[in-house]
Structure formats: C-alpha cells, structure tokens
Amino acid sequence: MKQDMIVILDLGSTKNTDIARQIRDMGVYSEIHPHDITPGQLKGLENVKGIVLNGGENRVVDGALVDIDPAIYECGYPILAIDHPTAKCERNLEELPDEAPLKEFVFDVCQASANWNMKNFIADQVELIRRQVEDRKVLLALSGGVDSSVVAALLIKAIGNQLVCVHVNHGLMRKNESESVIEVFKNQLHANLIYVDATDRFLGKLEGVADPEKKRKIIGGEFIRVFEEEARKLEGIDFLGQGTIYPDIIESGTKTAKMVKSHHNVGGLPEDLKFELVEPLKQLFKDEVRACGVELGLPESMVYRQPFPGPGLGVRCLGAITRDRLEAVRESDAILREEFAKAGLDKKVWQYFTVVPDFKSVGVKNNARCFDYMVIIRAINTVDAMSASVERVDWDVLQRITDRILDEVGNVNRVCFDMSPKPPATIEFE
C-alpha cells in the first residue's frame, strides 16, 4: 500500500526533524528535502499530499536569503509556511506548530491518510529495492550493528541470495565483536558472508593520523577499497548496500546547516565509487530502524544491540591511533559493558562506551610516580540520536567499573565520567 507523504522543504530551520517526527507520529509519512528542489523532482515523489515550508535561523546562506522555486506554488499541492509568511500558502504560522494546527493541515487540508507504519514501509522498500537492483547483486558491509543488521534483513527479504555480506575486521572492533558476527550471521542465520581480516592494513593507513575527519575518511575510503577488491572476485556486483539513517545525513550537513561531522557512509565515500548505492533506511530515525528490525523478525538482542559507529574504536581512541591505547579502549569498553549488564543498565541505557585520549596524566603505581592514560566513560539516553541526556549511574556501579579498569587495563591510571548532554556535546568524542 503506497503511503501518503507530506514533504518538508528545508528553509533554514533546525526543527525539520521535529516536524517530520510529529507528522509520522500522526501515522503519515514525511520526508525532508532541500529548498531548491525542482517542480519536476517534487512531482517525481510518490503520493505527495502537501508541503511544509520550514524557515528558520539558517535561512541566510552566503549572504543570500534562500527560497523555493516560485513554480512550486503552481504545482497544486497545499502548502503550510512556518516562519515564512506568504499569501500563496493555505496556512501561515510564525513558529513550530503544536499538534492541533499541524493535524488540521495534514488531515483536513491535505486529506492525507494515516497509513504510515513499518509493515507498509517495508513493503514499499522491498518494491523499490527490487526495481533498483533487478537481477543483479548487492554487496553489504555487515558490522553486526543495528543499522547494518536491519538493512541486511530488508535486503534479504527483497532479493534473497542476491545479497553478498562482507564483514571486515579493521582492527577497530569491540572485544570479540567479529567472532560474534560470524557466529550469528554465518552459523545461525546462514547468510552469504565473507570474512576479511584487514587489521594491519587499516592500522597502517591510520598511523600518525590525528585529525578526526581524516581518520573517518581514511576508514570509510579503505572500507570501499576492500569491498571493491572483494567485488572483483565475484560476478555481477553492481550495488553497495548501506545502513545510512537520517541522523547520519543531517549531521553530515545540509544546504542550510553546517556539518557536525562526516559519516563514513555519507561524507567519507570516495569520488570514484564504482557501485550504485542501495540505502533503504536513509529516511528513518534510530527508533524507527529498531521498529523496522522487529517487524522483519530479527531477534531482540540484535535489534537493541549497542549502537557502534562505522569507524569503530577509531573515533574512541582519540587522536593518532596507537595499538596500546586501542587495546585500552577495547578492554575498558568490555569491562563497562559487562558491569552494565550485571547492573541491568544494558537494557536501560541507549549507548555507553569508553574513550582514551591521546595524552597522559601523572599518577602513582607501586609506590612510584607514573604517566599513564585516562579512560573516559560515556553513558547517554536518546530517542532519535539528535539530542541526548546523560544517564545517572549509581555510584557503586561506577566504583566497581573504575576499580576493574584500573586493575585490569594496562597503561591506565585515571577514570573519568562524561557529564555532557547533546547538545552542546555530540554522542561520540570525534
């Protein structure tokens, strides 16, 4: 069943995602598109019932006021303008609407149907994937995280054994992560899985690189190179499956908003990419991705698995990566996850991890002065990854984690707890 859609055109607001989620919560699908969409592109979207023009503080770009193509007004769609008064619109509001006026616009003015749900979304995506891929093959990076697992399940539903999964161990995985991926996907789910151990290759490329954006682009670019090499060993690989979700795109920058950080599956792809992308989750928020996984029948343990960034521990071993600090991140993270599970926090806290900065602090070990690294613990809760609050972890739990890290992890003499929400901080440190 085709889902009705309300299109949000970005005219510089930082609240686009809030409006999109309000509309989706009403049971109507909503997508965000750039302000300079052409009438032809707009009409190419399926089942558009209305348009929201969403102005805001970022509407002036390079000294000019951004606006839509005037021909959009003549396309015949009802238009709601927020912070953008014009006589050409059916509705004009001066601020982000509450539920009542937005609901009136969506259902009374646009006559949209409340048919947005995961069952219909999956059905639409299966059709779109089959139309795009036809009888060819898709290569997918399968990390075992939520996004790649859900996109794998969706691709399997759509094209079956035309999907080839590749798990790359780049040496930046969490403790026993690769072993777990092989066990679940190859041995239990019988996926067409290729395992590549590229630890030395990645760490060699990253040696001496301290800039976070350069690290992300190196990791993302090297991932593509590995896939290209694997693809050359196979026949009929024309597509690269990606677990891109909407927060990835937002944080990588829009035409009216500055980049927060690039993502390996958005800003880190090389210009000479030889694959066409398949990104069926790119309009979903994180909680919607999980709901999609549940609807696809994935096990709860997989759907609610700890989020993990594409560059892995590479963005948690801050600055230039060294093997000793990388191991300190891996071991301290394993301790944190084990203790959170014992305390029942693994099901309560959305994301928790450790980072190790690239500097040392003075301490005392064995009655002697020492200079060792510190471990920083981060534990946050969020719904859509666009904002996050800090979890109030019981002091006794933090004390146990601290004691274990100081006792069991080499080259560490200090443990800290990050109290910063998002914003102003981001979820990851790099």
Coordinates of C-alpha atoms in Angstrom, one line a residue, residues 10-218:
D10 CA 14.3 23.0 4.4
L11 CA 14.5 26.8 4.5
G12 CA 17.0 27.0 7.3
S13 CA 15.2 25.6 10.3
T14 CA 16.9 23.5 12.9
K15 CA 13.5 21.9 13.7
N16 CA 12.9 20.0 10.5
T17 CA 13.3 16.6 12.2
D18 CA 10.8 17.7 15.0
I19 CA 8.1 18.4 12.4
A20 CA 8.9 15.2 10.5
R21 CA 8.5 13.2 13.6
Q22 CA 5.3 15.0 14.6
I23 CA 3.8 14.1 11.3
R24 CA 5.0 10.5 11.4
D25 CA 3.6 10.1 14.9
M26 CA 0.2 11.0 13.3
G27 CA 0.6 8.0 11.1
V28 CA 1.5 10.0 8.0
Y29 CA 4.9 9.6 6.2
S30 CA 7.1 12.7 6.0
E31 CA 10.4 13.4 4.2
I32 CA 12.7 16.4 4.4
H33 CA 14.0 17.8 1.1
P34 CA 16.3 20.8 0.2
H35 CA 14.7 24.2 -0.5
D36 CA 15.9 24.1 -4.1
I37 CA 14.0 21.0 -5.2
T38 CA 12.6 21.5 -8.7
P39 CA 9.0 21.1 -9.6
G40 CA 10.0 18.0 -11.6
Q41 CA 11.8 16.4 -8.7
L42 CA 8.8 17.2 -6.4
K43 CA 6.3 15.6 -8.8
G44 CA 8.6 12.6 -9.1
L45 CA 8.0 11.8 -5.5
E46 CA 5.1 9.4 -4.9
N47 CA 1.8 10.2 -3.2
V48 CA 2.7 13.8 -2.1
K49 CA -0.3 15.3 -0.3
G50 CA 1.1 18.6 0.9
I51 CA 4.2 20.7 1.5
V52 CA 5.6 22.4 4.7
L53 CA 7.9 25.3 4.1
N54 CA 10.1 25.5 7.2
G55 CA 12.0 28.7 7.7
G56 CA 14.5 29.4 10.4
E57 CA 17.7 30.9 11.7
N58 CA 19.8 29.4 9.0
R59 CA 17.8 30.8 6.1
V60 CA 20.6 33.3 5.1
V61 CA 23.3 31.3 3.3
D62 CA 26.4 33.2 2.0
G63 CA 24.6 36.5 2.4
A64 CA 21.5 35.5 0.4
L65 CA 18.1 34.5 1.6
V66 CA 17.3 31.0 0.4
D67 CA 13.8 30.4 -1.0
I68 CA 11.9 27.8 -3.1
D69 CA 11.4 27.9 -6.8
P70 CA 8.3 30.1 -7.3
A71 CA 7.0 27.4 -9.7
I72 CA 6.5 25.1 -6.6
Y73 CA 3.5 27.2 -5.7
E74 CA 1.9 26.3 -9.0
C75 CA 2.3 22.5 -8.6
G76 CA -1.2 22.2 -7.0
Y77 CA -0.1 21.0 -3.5
P78 CA -1.5 22.6 -0.3
I79 CA 1.3 24.5 1.4
L80 CA 1.9 25.3 5.1
A81 CA 4.5 28.0 5.8
I82 CA 6.3 28.2 9.1
D83 CA 8.3 31.5 9.8
H84 CA 7.8 32.3 6.1
P85 CA 4.5 34.3 5.6
T86 CA 3.2 34.4 2.1
A87 CA -0.2 34.9 0.6
K88 CA 0.4 31.9 -1.7
C89 CA 0.1 29.4 1.1
E90 CA -3.0 27.8 2.6
R91 CA -1.7 28.2 6.1
N92 CA 0.9 30.5 7.7
L93 CA 2.4 30.0 11.2
E94 CA 5.0 32.1 12.9
E95 CA 6.5 29.2 14.9
L96 CA 6.8 25.5 15.2
P97 CA 3.1 24.3 15.4
D98 CA 1.6 22.2 18.2
E99 CA -0.3 19.1 17.3
A100 CA -3.7 20.8 16.5
P101 CA -2.9 23.1 13.6
L102 CA -0.4 20.7 12.1
K103 CA -3.0 17.9 12.4
E104 CA -5.6 20.1 10.7
F105 CA -3.3 20.9 7.8
V106 CA -2.3 17.2 7.3
F107 CA -5.7 15.6 7.5
D108 CA -8.3 18.4 6.7
V109 CA -6.4 20.5 4.2
C110 CA -4.1 17.8 2.6
Q111 CA -6.6 14.9 3.0
A112 CA -3.7 12.6 3.9
S113 CA -4.4 9.1 5.1
A114 CA -2.8 7.7 8.3
N115 CA -1.1 4.7 6.6
W116 CA 2.5 5.2 7.7
N117 CA 3.6 2.1 9.6
M118 CA 6.5 -0.3 9.4
K119 CA 4.6 -3.0 7.5
N120 CA 3.8 -0.6 4.7
F121 CA 7.2 1.0 4.8
I122 CA 8.9 -2.4 4.4
A123 CA 6.5 -3.3 1.6
D124 CA 7.3 -0.1 -0.2
Q125 CA 11.1 -0.5 0.3
V126 CA 11.0 -4.1 -0.9
E127 CA 9.4 -3.0 -4.2
L128 CA 11.8 -0.1 -4.6
I129 CA 14.8 -2.4 -3.9
R130 CA 13.6 -4.9 -6.4
R131 CA 13.0 -2.2 -9.0
Q132 CA 16.5 -0.8 -8.5
V133 CA 18.5 -4.0 -8.3
E134 CA 16.5 -6.2 -10.6
D135 CA 18.5 -9.5 -11.1
R136 CA 21.9 -8.1 -10.1
K137 CA 23.8 -8.4 -6.8
V138 CA 24.3 -6.2 -3.8
L139 CA 27.5 -6.1 -1.6
L140 CA 26.8 -5.1 2.0
A141 CA 29.2 -4.2 4.8
L142 CA 27.8 -6.3 7.7
S143 CA 29.2 -5.0 11.0
G144 CA 26.6 -6.7 13.1
G145 CA 25.3 -3.4 14.4
V146 CA 21.7 -2.4 14.4
D147 CA 21.7 -0.5 11.1
S148 CA 23.6 -3.0 9.0
S149 CA 21.7 -5.9 10.5
V150 CA 18.3 -4.3 9.7
V151 CA 19.3 -3.3 6.2
A152 CA 20.7 -6.9 5.7
A153 CA 17.3 -8.4 6.8
L154 CA 15.4 -6.0 4.5
L155 CA 17.7 -6.8 1.5
I156 CA 17.3 -10.5 2.1
K157 CA 13.5 -10.1 2.2
A158 CA 13.7 -8.2 -1.1
I159 CA 16.4 -10.0 -3.1
G160 CA 17.4 -13.1 -1.1
N161 CA 20.7 -14.7 -2.2
Q162 CA 21.5 -11.7 -4.5
L163 CA 22.9 -10.1 -1.3
V164 CA 26.5 -10.8 -0.5
C165 CA 27.5 -9.8 3.0
V166 CA 31.1 -8.8 3.8
H167 CA 32.4 -8.5 7.4
V168 CA 35.6 -6.5 7.6
N169 CA 37.7 -6.8 10.8
H170 CA 39.5 -3.5 10.6
G171 CA 41.1 -4.0 14.0
L172 CA 38.8 -1.3 15.4
M173 CA 36.1 -3.7 16.6
R174 CA 35.0 -4.2 20.2
K175 CA 36.2 -7.2 22.1
N176 CA 35.0 -10.5 20.5
E177 CA 32.8 -8.5 18.0
S178 CA 34.0 -10.2 14.8
E179 CA 33.6 -13.6 16.4
S180 CA 30.1 -12.8 17.4
V181 CA 29.2 -11.6 13.9
I182 CA 30.4 -14.8 12.3
E183 CA 28.5 -16.9 14.8
V184 CA 25.2 -15.1 14.4
F185 CA 25.1 -14.4 10.7
K186 CA 27.1 -17.3 9.2
N187 CA 26.4 -20.1 11.6
Q188 CA 22.9 -19.2 12.8
L189 CA 21.3 -17.1 10.0
H190 CA 23.2 -18.8 7.2
A191 CA 23.9 -15.5 5.4
N192 CA 26.2 -15.4 2.4
L193 CA 29.1 -14.0 4.5
I194 CA 32.6 -13.2 3.5
Y195 CA 35.1 -12.5 6.4
V196 CA 38.1 -10.3 5.8
D197 CA 40.8 -9.6 8.4
A198 CA 42.3 -6.3 7.4
T199 CA 43.6 -5.2 10.8
D200 CA 47.2 -4.4 9.8
R201 CA 46.1 -2.7 6.6
F202 CA 43.8 -0.3 8.4
L203 CA 46.1 0.5 11.3
G204 CA 48.9 1.1 8.8
K205 CA 46.9 3.6 6.9
L206 CA 45.9 5.4 10.1
E207 CA 49.4 5.5 11.6
G208 CA 50.2 9.1 12.7
V209 CA 46.8 10.5 11.6
A210 CA 45.3 12.6 14.4
D211 CA 42.6 14.7 12.7
P212 CA 39.1 13.1 13.3
E213 CA 37.8 13.9 9.9
K214 CA 40.8 12.5 8.2
K215 CA 40.5 9.3 10.2
R216 CA 36.9 8.9 9.3
K217 CA 37.6 9.5 5.6
I218 CA 40.5 7.0 5.6

